[in-house]
Coordinates of C-alpha atoms and ligand atoms in Angstrom, one line a residue:
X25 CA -211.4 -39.9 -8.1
X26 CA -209.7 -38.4 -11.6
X27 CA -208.7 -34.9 -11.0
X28 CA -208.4 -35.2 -14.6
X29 CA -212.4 -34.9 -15.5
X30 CA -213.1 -32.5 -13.1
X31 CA -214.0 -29.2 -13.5
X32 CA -213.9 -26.2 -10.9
X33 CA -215.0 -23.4 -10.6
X34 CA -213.8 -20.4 -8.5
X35 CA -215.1 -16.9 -7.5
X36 CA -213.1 -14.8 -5.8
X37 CA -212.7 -11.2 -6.7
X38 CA -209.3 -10.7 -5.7
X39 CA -207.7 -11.1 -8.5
X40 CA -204.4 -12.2 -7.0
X41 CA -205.8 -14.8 -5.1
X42 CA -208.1 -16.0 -7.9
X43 CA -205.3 -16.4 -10.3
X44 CA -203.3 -18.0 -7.4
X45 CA -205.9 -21.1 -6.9
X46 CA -206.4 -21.1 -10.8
X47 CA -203.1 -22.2 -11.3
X48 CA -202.2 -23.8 -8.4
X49 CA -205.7 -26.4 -9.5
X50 CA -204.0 -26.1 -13.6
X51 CA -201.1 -27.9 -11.9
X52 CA -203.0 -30.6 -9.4
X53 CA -204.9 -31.8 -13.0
X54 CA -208.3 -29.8 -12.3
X55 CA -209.7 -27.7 -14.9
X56 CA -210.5 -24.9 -13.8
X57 CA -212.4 -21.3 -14.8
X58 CA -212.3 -18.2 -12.6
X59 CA -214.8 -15.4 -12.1
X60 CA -214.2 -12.4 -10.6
X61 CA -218.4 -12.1 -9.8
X62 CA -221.0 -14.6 -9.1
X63 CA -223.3 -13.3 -11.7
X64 CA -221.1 -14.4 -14.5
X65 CA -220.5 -17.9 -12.9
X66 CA -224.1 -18.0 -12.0
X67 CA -225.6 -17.0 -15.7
X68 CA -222.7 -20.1 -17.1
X69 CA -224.4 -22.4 -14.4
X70 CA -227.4 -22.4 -16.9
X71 CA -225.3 -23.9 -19.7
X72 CA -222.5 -25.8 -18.1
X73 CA -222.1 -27.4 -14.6
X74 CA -218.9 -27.8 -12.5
X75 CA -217.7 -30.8 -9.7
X76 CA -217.4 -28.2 -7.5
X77 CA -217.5 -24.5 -6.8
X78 CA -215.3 -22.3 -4.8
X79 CA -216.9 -19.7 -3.3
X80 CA -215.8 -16.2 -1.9
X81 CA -217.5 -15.1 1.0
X82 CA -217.7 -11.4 0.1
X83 CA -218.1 -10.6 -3.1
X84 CA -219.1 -6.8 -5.4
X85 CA -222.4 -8.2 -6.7
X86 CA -223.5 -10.8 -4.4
X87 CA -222.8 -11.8 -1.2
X88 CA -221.3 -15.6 -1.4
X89 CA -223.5 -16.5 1.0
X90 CA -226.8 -15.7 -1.0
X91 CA -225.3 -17.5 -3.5
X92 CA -224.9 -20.8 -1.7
X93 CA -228.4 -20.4 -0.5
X94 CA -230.0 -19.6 -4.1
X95 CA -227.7 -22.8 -5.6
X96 CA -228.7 -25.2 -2.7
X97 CA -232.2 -24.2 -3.0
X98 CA -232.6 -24.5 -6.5
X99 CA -233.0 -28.8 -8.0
X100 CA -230.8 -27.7 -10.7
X101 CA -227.9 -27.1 -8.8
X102 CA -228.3 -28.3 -5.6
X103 CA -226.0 -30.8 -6.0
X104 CA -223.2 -29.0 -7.0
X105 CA -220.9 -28.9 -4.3
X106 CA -219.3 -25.4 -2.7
X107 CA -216.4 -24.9 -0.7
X108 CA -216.6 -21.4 0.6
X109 CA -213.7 -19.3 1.0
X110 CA -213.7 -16.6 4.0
X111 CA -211.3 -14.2 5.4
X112 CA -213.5 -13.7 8.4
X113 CA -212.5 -15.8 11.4
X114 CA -216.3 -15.5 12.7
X115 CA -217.2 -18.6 13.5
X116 CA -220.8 -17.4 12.8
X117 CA -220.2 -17.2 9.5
X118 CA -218.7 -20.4 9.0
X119 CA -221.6 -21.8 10.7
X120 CA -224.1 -20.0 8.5
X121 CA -222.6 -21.2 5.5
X122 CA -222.9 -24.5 6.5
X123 CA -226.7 -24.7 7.1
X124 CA -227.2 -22.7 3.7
X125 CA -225.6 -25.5 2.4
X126 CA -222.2 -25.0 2.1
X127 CA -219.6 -28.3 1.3
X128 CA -217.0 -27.3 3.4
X129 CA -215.0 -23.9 4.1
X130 CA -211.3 -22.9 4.2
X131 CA -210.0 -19.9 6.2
X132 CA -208.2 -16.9 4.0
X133 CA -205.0 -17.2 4.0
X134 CA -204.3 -21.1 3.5
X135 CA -202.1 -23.7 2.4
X136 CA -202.2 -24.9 -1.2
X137 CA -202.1 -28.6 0.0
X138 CA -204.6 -28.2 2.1
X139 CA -206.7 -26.5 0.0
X140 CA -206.1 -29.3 -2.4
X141 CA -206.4 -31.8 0.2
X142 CA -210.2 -30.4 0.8
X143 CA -211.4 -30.3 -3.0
X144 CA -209.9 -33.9 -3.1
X145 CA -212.3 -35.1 0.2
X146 CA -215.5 -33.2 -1.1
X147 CA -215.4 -34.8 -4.9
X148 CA -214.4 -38.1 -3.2
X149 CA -217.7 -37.9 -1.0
X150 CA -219.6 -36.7 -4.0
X151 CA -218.6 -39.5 -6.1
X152 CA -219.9 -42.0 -4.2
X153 CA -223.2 -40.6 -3.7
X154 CA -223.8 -40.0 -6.9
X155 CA -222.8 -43.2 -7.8
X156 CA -226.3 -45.0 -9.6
X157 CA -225.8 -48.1 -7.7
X158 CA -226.3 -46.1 -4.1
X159 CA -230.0 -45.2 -3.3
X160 CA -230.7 -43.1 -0.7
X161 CA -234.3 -43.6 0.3
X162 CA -233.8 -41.2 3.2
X163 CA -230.4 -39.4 4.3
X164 CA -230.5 -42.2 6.9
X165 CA -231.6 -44.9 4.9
X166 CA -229.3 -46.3 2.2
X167 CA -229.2 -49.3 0.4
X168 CA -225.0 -50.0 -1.6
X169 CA -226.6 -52.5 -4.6
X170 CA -222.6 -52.8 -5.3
X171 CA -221.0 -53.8 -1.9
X172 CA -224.7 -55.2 -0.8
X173 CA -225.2 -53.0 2.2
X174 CA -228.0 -51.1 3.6
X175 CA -227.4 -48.5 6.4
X176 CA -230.0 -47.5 8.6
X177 CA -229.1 -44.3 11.1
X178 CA -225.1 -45.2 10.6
X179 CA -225.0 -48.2 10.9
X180 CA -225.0 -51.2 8.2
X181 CA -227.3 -54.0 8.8
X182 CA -226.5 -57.7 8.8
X183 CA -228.9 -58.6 6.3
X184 CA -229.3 -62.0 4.5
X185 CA -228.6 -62.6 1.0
X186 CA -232.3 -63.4 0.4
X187 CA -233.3 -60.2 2.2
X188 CA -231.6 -57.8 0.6
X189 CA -232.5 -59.0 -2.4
X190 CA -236.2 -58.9 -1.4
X191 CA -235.4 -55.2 -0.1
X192 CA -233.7 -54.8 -4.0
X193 CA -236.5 -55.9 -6.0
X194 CA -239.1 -54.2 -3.8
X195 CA -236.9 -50.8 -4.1
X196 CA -236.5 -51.3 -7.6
X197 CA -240.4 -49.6 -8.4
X198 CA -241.5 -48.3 -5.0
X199 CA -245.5 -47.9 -5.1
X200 CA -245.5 -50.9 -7.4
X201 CA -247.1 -53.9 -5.5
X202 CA -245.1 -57.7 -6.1
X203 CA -247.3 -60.8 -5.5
X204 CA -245.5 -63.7 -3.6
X205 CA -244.8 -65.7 -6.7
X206 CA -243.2 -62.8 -8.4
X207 CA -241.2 -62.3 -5.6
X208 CA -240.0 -66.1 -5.6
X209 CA -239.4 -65.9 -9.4
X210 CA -237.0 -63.0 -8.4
X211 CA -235.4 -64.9 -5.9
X212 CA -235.0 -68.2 -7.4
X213 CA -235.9 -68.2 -11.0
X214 CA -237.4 -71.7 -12.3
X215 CA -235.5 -73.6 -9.9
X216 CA -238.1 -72.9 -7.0
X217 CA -238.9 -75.2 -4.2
X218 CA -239.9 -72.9 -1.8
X219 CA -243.1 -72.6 -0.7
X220 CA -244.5 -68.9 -1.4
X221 CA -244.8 -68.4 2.6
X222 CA -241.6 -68.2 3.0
X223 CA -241.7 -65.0 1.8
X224 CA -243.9 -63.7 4.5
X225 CA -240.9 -65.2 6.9
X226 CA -237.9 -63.2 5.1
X227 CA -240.4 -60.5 5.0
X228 CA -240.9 -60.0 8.7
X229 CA -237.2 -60.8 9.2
X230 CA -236.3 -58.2 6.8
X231 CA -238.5 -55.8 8.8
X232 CA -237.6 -56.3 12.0
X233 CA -233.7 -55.3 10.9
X234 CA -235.1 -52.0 9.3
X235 CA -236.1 -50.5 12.3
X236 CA -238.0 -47.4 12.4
X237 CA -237.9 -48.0 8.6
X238 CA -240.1 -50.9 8.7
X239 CA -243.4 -49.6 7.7
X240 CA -241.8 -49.0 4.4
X241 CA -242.7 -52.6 3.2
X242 CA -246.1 -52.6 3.0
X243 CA -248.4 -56.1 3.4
X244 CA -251.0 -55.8 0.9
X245 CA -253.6 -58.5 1.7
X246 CA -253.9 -61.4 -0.5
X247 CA -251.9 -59.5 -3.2
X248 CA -248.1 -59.3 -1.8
X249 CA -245.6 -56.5 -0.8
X250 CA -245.2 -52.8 -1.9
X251 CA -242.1 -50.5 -1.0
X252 CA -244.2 -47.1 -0.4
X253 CA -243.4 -44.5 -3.0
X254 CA -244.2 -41.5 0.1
X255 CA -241.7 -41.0 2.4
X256 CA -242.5 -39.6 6.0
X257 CA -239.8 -36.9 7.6
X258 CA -236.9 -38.4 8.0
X259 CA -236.7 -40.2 11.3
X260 CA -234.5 -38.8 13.9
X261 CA -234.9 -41.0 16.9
X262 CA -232.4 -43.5 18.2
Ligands
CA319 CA1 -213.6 -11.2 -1.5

């Protein structure tokens, strides 16, 4: 993480404070712009999107809190992430902010290095998930193409070479169904000596590790495997 190419931006209408945390992110290498009202920041969101947002709880226009709801309802800028800045000590609050979405939240008055120290965390964790080679098929289900690691429910499975490459190709167009030979082409190229059963073998293996997440790899009968495009709720059991 670069704190040179990222941009923040803060909304905080005392103007003390905002100026404050505009410096003090100058300094750390953060660009930074400052807003003294969400509807300014919000109408520049159309345009121009920051790594993160800092976000005052109470606000003239808007409450902060409607507009961490609005952002992480809306595909456009759902992903941006928002650290919320509060001077309440309600734990309520804190908690609200949260399930509307909310990054991460820091208690008025703080520390500069820990403020820092946050910002630094959340763009860290954005980063990687945002990183092309990571696909998350389900919040719980997430295949690492760089590291070659699939985590299911926290925790990474021990898969084979062969079957996470099975799991890659298969991901690679969900929907789109792969005949046995295809898949062997995949794995082996010309130098094939396999026989195209042997898929069916990896195949079941490869299921058996996903779990709950099996039914994902679909048999189609006398054709091959499918990942499904159509996701069920994500699964919460054990
Ligand atoms: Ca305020």
């Amino acid at each position: 993480m670069d704190a040179q190419d990222k941009k923040i931006f803060i909304v905080e209408d005392e103007r003390d404070i905002l100026e404050l945390i505009r410096m003090q992110l100058n300094s750390a290498g953060f660009t930074a712009k400052g807003f003294e009202t969400a509807l300014p920041m919000l109408n520049l969101l159309k345009i121009e999107h920051p790594d993160l947002l800092i976000l005052d709880l109470m606000l003239p226009d808007i409450d902060g809190m409607e507009v961490c709801r609005q952002l992480k309802n809306d595909k456009a800028t759902q992903k941006i992430p928002i650290l919320m800045l509060t001077a309440r000590t309600d734990l309520e609050d804190k908690i609200k902010g949260l399930e509307y979405g909310a990054d991460d939240y820091i208690t008025k008055p703080f520390e500069t290095r820990e403020l820092i120290a946050r910002i630094k965390a959340i763009l860290r964790r954005s980063d990687w998930e945002s990183d092309k080679n990571v696909l998350s098929i389900t919040e719980n289900f997430i295949i690492d193409f760089n590291r070659y690691e699939v985590w299911v429910q926290g925790k990474r499975l021990d898969l084979t070479l062969t079957e996470f490459k099975i799991l890659q190709l298969l991901t690679k167009r969900p929907g789109w169904v792969y005949n046995r030979s295809q898949i062997l082409d995949y794995l082996w190229g010309n130098d094939k000596i396999v026989i195209e059963r042997t898929i069916d073998v990896h195949i079941r293996n490869l299921r058996e590790k996903l779990g709950n997440y099996a039914y994902l790899i679909k048999n189609i009968r006398g054709v091959g495997y499918q990942f499904l495009s159509e996701i069920e709720d994500d699964i919460e059991k054990d």
